Coordinates of N, CA, C and O and ligand atoms in Angstrom, one line a residue:
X1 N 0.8 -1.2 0.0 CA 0.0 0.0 0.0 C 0.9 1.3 0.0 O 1.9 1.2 0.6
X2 N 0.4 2.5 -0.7 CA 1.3 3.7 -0.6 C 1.1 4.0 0.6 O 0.1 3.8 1.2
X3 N 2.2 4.7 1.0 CA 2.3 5.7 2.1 C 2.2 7.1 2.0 O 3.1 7.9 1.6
X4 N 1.0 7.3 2.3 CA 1.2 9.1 1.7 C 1.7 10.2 2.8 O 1.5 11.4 2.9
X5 N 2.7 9.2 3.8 CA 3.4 10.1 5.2 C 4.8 10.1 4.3 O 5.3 9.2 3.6
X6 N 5.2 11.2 4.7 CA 6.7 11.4 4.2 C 7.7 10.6 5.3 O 7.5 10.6 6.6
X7 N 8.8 9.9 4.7 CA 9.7 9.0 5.9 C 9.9 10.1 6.7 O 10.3 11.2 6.3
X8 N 9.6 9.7 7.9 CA 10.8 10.1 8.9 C 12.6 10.0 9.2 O 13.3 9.1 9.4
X9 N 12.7 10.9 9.1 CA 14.6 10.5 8.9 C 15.4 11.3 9.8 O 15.2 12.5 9.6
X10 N 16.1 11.0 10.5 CA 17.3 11.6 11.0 C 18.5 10.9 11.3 O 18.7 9.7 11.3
X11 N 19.5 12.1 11.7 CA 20.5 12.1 11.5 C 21.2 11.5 13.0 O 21.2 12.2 14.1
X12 N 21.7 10.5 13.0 CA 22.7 10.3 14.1 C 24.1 10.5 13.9 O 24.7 9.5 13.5
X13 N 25.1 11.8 14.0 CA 26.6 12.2 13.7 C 27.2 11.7 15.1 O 26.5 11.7 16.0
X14 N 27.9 11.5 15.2 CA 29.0 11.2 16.0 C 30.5 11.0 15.3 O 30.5 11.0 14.1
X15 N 31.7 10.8 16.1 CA 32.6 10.8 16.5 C 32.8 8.8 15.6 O 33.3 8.4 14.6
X16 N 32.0 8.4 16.7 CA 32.6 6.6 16.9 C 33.5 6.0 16.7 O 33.5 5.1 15.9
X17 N 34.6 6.4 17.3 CA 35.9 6.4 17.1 C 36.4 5.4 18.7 O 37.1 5.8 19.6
X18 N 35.4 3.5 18.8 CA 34.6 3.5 17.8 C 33.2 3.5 18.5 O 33.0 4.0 19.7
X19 N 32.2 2.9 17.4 CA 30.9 2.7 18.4 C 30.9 1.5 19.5 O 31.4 0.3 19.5
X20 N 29.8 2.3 20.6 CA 30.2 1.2 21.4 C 28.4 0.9 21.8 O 27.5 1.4 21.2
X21 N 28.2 -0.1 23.0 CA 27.1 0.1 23.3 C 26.3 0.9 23.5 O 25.1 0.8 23.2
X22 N 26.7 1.6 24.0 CA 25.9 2.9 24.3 C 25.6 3.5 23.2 O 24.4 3.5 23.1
X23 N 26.2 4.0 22.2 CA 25.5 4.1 20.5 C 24.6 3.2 20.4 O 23.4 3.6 20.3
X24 N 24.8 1.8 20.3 CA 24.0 1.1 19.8 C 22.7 0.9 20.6 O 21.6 0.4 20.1
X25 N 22.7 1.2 21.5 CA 20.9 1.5 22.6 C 20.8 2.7 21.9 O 19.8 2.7 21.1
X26 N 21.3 3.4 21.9 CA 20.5 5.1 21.3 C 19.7 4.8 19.7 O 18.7 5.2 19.0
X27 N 21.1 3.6 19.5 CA 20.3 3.4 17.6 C 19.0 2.8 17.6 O 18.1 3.1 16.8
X28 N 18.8 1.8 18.8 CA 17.8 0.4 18.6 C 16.6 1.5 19.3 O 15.5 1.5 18.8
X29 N 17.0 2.5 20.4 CA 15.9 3.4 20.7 C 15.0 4.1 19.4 O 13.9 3.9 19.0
X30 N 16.2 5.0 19.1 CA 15.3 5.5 17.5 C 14.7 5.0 16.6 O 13.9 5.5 15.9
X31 N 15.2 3.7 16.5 CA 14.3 2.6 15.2 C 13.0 2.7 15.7 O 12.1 2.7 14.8
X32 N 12.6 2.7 17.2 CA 11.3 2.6 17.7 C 10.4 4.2 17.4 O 9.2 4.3 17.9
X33 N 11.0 5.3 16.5 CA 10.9 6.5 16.4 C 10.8 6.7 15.2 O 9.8 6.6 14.5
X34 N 12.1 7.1 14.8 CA 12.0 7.2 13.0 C 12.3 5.8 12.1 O 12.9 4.8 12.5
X35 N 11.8 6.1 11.0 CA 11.7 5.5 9.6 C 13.2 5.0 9.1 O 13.7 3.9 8.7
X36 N 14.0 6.4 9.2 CA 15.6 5.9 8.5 C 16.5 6.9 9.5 O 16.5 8.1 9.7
X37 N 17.2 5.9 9.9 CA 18.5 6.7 10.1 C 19.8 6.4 9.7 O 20.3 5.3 9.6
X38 N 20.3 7.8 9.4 CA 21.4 8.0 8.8 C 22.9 8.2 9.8 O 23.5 9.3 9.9
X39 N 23.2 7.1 10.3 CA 24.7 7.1 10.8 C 25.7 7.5 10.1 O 26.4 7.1 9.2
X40 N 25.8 9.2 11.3 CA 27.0 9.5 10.1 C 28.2 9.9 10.9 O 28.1 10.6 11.9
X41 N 29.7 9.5 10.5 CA 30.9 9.4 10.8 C 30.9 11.1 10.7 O 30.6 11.6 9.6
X42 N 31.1 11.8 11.6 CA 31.0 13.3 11.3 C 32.5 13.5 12.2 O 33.0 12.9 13.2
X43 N 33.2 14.6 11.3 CA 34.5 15.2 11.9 C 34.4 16.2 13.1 O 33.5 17.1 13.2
X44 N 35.3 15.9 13.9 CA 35.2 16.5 15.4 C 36.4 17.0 15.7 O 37.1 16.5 16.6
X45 N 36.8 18.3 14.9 CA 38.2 19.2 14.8 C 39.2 18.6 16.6 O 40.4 18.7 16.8
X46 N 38.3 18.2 17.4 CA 39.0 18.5 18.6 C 39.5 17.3 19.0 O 40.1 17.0 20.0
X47 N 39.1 16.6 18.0 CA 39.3 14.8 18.5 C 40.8 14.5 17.7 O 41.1 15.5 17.0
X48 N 41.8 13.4 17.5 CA 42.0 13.0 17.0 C 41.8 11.7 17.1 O 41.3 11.4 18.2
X49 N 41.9 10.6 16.1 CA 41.2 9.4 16.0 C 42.0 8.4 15.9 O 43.2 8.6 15.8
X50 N 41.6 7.2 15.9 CA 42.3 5.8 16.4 C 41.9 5.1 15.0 O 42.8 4.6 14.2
X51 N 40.4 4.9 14.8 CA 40.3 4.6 13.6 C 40.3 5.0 12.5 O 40.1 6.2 12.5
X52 N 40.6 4.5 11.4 CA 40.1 5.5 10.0 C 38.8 5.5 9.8 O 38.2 4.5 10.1
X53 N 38.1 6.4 9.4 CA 36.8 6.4 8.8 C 36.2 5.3 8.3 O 35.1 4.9 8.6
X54 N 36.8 4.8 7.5 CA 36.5 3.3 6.5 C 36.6 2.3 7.6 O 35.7 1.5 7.7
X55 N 37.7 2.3 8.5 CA 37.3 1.5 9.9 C 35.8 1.6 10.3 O 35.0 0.7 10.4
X56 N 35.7 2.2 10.4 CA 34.5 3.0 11.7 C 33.2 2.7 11.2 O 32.3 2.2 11.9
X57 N 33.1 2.8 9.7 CA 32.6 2.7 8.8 C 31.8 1.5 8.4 O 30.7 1.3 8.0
X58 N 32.9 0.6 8.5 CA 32.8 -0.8 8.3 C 32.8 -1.5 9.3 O 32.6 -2.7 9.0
X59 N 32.9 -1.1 10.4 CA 32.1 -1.9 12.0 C 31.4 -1.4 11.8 O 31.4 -1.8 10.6
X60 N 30.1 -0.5 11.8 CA 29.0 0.0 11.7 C 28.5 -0.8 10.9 O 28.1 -1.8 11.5
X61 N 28.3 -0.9 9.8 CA 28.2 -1.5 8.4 C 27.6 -3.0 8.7 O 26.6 -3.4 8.2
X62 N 28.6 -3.5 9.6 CA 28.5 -5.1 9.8 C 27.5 -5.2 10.7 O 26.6 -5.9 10.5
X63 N 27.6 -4.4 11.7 CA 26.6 -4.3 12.5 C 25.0 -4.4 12.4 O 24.0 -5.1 12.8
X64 N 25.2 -3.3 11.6 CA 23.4 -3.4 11.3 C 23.7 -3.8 9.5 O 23.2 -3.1 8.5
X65 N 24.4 -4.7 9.4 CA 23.8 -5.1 8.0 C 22.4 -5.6 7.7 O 21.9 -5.3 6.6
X66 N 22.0 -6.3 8.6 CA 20.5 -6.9 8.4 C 19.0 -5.9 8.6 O 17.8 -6.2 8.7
X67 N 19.9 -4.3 8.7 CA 18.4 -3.4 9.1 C 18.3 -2.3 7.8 O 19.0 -1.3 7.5
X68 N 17.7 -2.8 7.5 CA 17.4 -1.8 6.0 C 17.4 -0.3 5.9 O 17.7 0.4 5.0
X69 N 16.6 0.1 7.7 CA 16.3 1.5 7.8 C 17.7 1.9 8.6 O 17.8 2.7 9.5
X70 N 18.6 1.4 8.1 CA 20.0 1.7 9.2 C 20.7 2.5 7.4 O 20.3 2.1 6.3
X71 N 21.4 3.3 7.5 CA 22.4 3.9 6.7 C 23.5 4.4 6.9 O 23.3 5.4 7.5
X72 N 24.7 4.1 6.6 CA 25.8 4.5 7.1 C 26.8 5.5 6.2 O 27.3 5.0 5.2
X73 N 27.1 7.1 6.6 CA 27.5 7.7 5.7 C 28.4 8.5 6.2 O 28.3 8.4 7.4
X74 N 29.6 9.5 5.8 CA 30.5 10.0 6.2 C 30.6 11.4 5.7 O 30.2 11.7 4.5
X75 N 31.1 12.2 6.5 CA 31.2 13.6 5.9 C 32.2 14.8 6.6 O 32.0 15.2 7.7
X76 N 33.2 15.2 6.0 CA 34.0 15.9 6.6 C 33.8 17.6 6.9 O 34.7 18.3 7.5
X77 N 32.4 18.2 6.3 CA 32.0 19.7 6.6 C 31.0 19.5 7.8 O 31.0 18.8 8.8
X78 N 29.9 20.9 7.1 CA 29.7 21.0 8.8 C 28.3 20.0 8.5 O 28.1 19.5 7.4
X79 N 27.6 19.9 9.4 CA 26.7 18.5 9.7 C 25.3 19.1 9.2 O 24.3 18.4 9.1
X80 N 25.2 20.6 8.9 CA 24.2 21.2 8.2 C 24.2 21.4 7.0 O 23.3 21.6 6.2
X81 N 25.1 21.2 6.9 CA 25.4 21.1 5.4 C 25.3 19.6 4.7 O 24.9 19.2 3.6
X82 N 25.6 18.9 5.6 CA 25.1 17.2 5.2 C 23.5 17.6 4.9 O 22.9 17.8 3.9
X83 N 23.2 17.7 6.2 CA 21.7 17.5 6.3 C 21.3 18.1 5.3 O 20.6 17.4 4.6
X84 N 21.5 19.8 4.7 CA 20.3 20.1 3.7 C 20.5 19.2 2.2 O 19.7 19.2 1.2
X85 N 21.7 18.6 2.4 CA 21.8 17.6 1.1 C 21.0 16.4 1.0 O 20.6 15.9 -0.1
X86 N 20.8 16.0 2.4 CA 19.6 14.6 2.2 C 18.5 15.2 3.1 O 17.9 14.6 4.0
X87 N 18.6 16.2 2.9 CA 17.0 16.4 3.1 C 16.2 15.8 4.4 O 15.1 15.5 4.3
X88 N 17.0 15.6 5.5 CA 16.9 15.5 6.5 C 16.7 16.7 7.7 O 17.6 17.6 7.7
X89 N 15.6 16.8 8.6 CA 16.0 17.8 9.7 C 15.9 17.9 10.9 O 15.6 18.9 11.6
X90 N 16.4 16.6 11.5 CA 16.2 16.0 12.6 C 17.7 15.3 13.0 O 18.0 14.4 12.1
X91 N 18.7 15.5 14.1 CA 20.0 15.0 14.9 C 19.1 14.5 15.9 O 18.0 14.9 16.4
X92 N 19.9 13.5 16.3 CA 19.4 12.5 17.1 C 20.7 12.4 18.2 O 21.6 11.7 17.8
X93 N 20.9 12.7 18.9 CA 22.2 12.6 20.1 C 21.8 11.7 21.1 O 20.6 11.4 21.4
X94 N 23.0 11.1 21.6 CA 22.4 10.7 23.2 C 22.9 11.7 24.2 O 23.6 12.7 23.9
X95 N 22.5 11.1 25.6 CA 22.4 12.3 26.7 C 22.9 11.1 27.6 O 22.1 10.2 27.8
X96 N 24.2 11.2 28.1 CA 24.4 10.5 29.3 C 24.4 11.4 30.6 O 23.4 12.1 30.9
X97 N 25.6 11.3 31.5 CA 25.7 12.0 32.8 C 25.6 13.4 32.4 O 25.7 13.7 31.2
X98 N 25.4 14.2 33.3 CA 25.2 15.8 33.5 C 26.9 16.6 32.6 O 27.3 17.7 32.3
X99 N 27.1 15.6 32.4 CA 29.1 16.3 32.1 C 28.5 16.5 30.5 O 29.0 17.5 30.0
X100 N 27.8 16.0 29.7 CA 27.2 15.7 28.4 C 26.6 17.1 27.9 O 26.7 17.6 26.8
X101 N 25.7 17.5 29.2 CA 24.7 18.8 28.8 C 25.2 19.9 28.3 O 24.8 20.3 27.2
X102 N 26.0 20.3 28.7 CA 26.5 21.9 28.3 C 26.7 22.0 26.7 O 26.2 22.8 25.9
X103 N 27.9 20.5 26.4 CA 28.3 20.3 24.8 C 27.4 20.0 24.1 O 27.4 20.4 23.0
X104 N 26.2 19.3 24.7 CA 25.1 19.0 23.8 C 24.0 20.6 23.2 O 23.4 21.1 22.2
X105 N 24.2 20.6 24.7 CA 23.3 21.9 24.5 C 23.6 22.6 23.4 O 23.0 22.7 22.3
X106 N 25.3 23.4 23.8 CA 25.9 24.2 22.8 C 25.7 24.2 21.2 O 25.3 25.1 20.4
X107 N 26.5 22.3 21.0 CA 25.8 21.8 19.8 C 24.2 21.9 18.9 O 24.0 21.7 17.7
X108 N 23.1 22.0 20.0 CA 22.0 22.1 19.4 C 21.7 23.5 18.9 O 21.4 23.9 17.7
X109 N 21.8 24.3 20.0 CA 21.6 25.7 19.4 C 22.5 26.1 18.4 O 21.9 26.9 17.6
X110 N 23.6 26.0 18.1 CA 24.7 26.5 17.2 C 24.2 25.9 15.4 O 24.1 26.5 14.4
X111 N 24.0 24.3 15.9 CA 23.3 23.9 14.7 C 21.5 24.6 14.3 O 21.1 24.7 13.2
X112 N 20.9 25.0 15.2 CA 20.0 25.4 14.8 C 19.9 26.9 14.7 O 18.8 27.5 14.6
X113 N 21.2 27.6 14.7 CA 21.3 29.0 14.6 C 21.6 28.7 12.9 O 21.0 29.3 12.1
X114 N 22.5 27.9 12.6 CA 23.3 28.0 10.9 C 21.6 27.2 10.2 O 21.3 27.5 9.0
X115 N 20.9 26.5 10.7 CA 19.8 26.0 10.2 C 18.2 26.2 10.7 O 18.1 25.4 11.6
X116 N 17.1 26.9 10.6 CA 16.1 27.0 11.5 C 15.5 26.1 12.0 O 15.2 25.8 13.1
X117 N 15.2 25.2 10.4 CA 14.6 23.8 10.4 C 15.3 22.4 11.1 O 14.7 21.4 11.0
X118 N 16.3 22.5 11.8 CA 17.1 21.7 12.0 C 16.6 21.5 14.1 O 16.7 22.5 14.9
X119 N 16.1 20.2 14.4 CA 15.6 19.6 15.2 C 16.7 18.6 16.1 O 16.9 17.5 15.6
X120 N 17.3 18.9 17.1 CA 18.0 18.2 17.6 C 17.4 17.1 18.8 O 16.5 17.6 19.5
X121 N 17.6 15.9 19.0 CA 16.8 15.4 19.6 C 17.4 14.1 20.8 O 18.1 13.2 20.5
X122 N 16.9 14.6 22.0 CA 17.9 13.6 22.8 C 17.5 12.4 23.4 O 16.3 12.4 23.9
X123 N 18.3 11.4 23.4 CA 17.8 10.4 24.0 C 18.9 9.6 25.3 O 20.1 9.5 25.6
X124 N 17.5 9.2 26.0 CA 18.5 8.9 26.9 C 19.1 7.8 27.2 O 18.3 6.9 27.1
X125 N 20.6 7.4 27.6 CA 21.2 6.2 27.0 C 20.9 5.5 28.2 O 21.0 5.9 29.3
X126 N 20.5 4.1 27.7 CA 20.4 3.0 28.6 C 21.7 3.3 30.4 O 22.8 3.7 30.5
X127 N 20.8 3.1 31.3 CA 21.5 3.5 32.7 C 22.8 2.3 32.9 O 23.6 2.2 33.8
X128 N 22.8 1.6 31.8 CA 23.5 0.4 31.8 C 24.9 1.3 31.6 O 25.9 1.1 32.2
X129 N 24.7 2.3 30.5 CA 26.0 3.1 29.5 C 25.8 4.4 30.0 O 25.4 5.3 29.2
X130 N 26.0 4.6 31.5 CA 25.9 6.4 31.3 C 27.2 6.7 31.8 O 27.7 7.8 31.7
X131 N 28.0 5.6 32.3 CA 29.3 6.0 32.0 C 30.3 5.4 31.2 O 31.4 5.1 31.5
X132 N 29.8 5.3 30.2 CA 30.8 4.7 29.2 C 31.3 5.6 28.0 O 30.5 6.4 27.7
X133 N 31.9 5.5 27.7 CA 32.5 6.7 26.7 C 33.5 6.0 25.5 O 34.1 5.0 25.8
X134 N 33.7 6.5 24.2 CA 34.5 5.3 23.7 C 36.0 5.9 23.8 O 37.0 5.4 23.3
X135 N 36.0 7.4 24.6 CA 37.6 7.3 25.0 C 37.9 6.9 26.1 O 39.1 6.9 26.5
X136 N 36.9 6.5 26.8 CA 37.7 5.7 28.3 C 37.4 4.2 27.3 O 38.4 3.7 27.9
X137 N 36.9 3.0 26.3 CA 37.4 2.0 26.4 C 38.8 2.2 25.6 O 39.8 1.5 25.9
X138 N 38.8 2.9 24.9 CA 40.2 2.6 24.6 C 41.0 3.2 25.4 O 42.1 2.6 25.1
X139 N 41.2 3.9 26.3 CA 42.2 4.0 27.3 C 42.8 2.3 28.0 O 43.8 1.5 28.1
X140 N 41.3 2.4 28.6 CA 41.2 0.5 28.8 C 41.7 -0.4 28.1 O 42.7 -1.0 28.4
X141 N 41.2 -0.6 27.1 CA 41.8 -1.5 26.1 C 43.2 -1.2 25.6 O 43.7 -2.1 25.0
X142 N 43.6 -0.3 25.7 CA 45.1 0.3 25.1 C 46.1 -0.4 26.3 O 47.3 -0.7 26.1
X143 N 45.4 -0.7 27.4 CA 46.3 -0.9 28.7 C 46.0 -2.2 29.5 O 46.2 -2.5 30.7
X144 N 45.5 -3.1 28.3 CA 45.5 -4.5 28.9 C 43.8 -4.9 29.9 O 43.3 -5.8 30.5
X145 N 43.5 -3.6 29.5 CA 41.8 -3.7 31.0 C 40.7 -4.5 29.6 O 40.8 -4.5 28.4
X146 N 39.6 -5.2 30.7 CA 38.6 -5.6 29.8 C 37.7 -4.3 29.3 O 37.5 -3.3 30.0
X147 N 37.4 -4.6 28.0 CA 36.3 -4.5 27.5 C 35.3 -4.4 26.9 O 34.8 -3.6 26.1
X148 N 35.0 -6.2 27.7 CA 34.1 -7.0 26.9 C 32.9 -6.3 27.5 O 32.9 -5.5 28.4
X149 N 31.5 -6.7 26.8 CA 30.3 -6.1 27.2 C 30.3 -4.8 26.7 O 29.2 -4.4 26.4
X150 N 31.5 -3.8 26.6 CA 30.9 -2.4 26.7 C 31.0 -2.0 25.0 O 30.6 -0.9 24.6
X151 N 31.4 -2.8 24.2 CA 31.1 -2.2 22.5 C 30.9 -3.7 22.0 O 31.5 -4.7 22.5
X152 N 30.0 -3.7 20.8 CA 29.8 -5.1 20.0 C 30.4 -5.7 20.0 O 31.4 -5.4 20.7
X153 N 30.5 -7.0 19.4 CA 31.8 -8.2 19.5 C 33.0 -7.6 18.1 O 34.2 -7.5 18.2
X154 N 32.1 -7.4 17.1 CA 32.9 -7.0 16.0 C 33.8 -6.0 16.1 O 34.6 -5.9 15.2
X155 N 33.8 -5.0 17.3 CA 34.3 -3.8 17.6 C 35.5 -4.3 18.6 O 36.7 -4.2 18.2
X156 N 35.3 -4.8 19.5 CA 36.1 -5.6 20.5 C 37.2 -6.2 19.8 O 38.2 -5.7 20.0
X157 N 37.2 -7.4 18.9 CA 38.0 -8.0 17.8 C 39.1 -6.9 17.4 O 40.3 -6.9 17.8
X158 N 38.5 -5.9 16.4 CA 39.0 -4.8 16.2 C 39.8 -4.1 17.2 O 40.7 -3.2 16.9
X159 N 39.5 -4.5 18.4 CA 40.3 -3.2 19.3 C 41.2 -3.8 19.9 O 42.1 -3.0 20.4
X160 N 41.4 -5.4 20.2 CA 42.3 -5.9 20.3 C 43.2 -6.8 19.2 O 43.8 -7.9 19.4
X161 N 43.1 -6.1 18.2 CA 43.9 -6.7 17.0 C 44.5 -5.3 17.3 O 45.6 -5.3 17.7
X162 N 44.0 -4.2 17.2 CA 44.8 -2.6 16.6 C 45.7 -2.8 18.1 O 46.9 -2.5 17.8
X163 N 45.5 -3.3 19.4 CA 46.1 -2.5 20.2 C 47.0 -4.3 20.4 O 47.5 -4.5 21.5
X164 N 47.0 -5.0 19.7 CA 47.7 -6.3 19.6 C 47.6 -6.7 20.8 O 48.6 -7.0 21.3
X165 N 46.4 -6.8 21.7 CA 46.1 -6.9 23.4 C 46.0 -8.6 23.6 O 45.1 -9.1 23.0
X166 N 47.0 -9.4 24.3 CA 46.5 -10.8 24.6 C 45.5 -10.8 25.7 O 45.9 -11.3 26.7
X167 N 44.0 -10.1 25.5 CA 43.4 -9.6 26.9 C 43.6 -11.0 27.9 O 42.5 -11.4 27.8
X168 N 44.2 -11.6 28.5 CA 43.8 -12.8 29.3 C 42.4 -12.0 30.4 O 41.4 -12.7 30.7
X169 N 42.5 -11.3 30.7 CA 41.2 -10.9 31.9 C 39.8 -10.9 30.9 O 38.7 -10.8 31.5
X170 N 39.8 -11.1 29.4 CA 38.6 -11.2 28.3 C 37.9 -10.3 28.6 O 36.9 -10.1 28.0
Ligands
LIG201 O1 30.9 11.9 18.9 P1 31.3 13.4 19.0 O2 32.7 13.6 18.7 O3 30.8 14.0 20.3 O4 30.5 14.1 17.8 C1 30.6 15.5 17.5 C2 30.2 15.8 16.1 C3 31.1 15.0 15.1 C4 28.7 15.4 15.9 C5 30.4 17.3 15.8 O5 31.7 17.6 16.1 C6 30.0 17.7 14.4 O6 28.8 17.9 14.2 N1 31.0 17.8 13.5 C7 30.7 18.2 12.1 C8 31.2 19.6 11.9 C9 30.2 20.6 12.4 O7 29.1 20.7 11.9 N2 30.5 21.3 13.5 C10 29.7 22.3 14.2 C11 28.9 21.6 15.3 S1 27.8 22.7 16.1

């Protein structure tokens, strides 16, 4: 049957350098929301990175290979400028501890100063991941510490191959 509702679509930008659980509750939350989302590897001037993009890219990728409304896309300008290209006007963030608010905040208004239409939207991350971060696991993981449970298996693999870790503690 046609649909005469326009998809719902937004945009989830991050860092994921790489993704960990706590991304992936915020993703499985929004699927219960919008229609398509667009995972997108967005540049973060203040970060430097562990993975390559095409890394990051391609754990994502694997991950939700089996969900149709999952898309995975990359972009090195500003994230308004993505968005008026696919016609998207909805950012999807998560919101962990209080340490989160200020940057997020900042980020919503700034983006919706360069765009009017532009909808930032927060969710809140499973209480399982409100302190998890993916630069404390790779701190961890860089130094021999577990961690299993806190990013996918396919990401895990990944992070002890890059950091050649014989984790014995798993
Ligand atoms: O996971 P992160 O690093 O917190 O994500 C931040 C990110 C990548 C979403 C942000 O830095 C961003 O939007 N970068 C794209 C460039 C841009 O639009 N900057 C202005 C943000 S108000």
């Amino acid at each position: 049957m046609e649909d005469n509702f326009a998809k719902r679509i937004a945009i989830y930008p991050g860092s994921f350098d790489p993704i960990t659980n706590g991304h992936f509750d915020i993703i499985k939350r929004a699927m219960r929301i919008f229609d398509e989302i667009i995972i997108l590897i967005a540049f973060n001037p203040n970060k430097s990175y562990f993975f390559t993009v095409e890394e990051r890219m391609e754990m994502i990728r694997e991950i939700f290979q089996d969900n149709k409304e999952i898309k995975v896309d990359c972009y090195s300008g500003l994230l308004v400028d993505y968005m008026k290209m696919t016609d998207a006007n909805i950012i999807i963030r998560g919101m962990r501890a209080l340490s989160d608010f200020e940057y997020e905040f900042q980020m919503a208004l700034m983006n919706r100063r360069q765009s009017k239409n532009i909808e930032t939207v927060f969710l809140m991350s499973g209480f399982k991941w409100f302190y998890t971060s993916s630069q404390l696991i790779k701190e961890v993981a860089s130094l021999g510490g577990s961690v299993k449970g806190l990013v996918p298996d396919n990401v895990y693999q990944k992070l002890m191959e890059k950091y050649n870790t014989n984790n014995i503690r798993g």
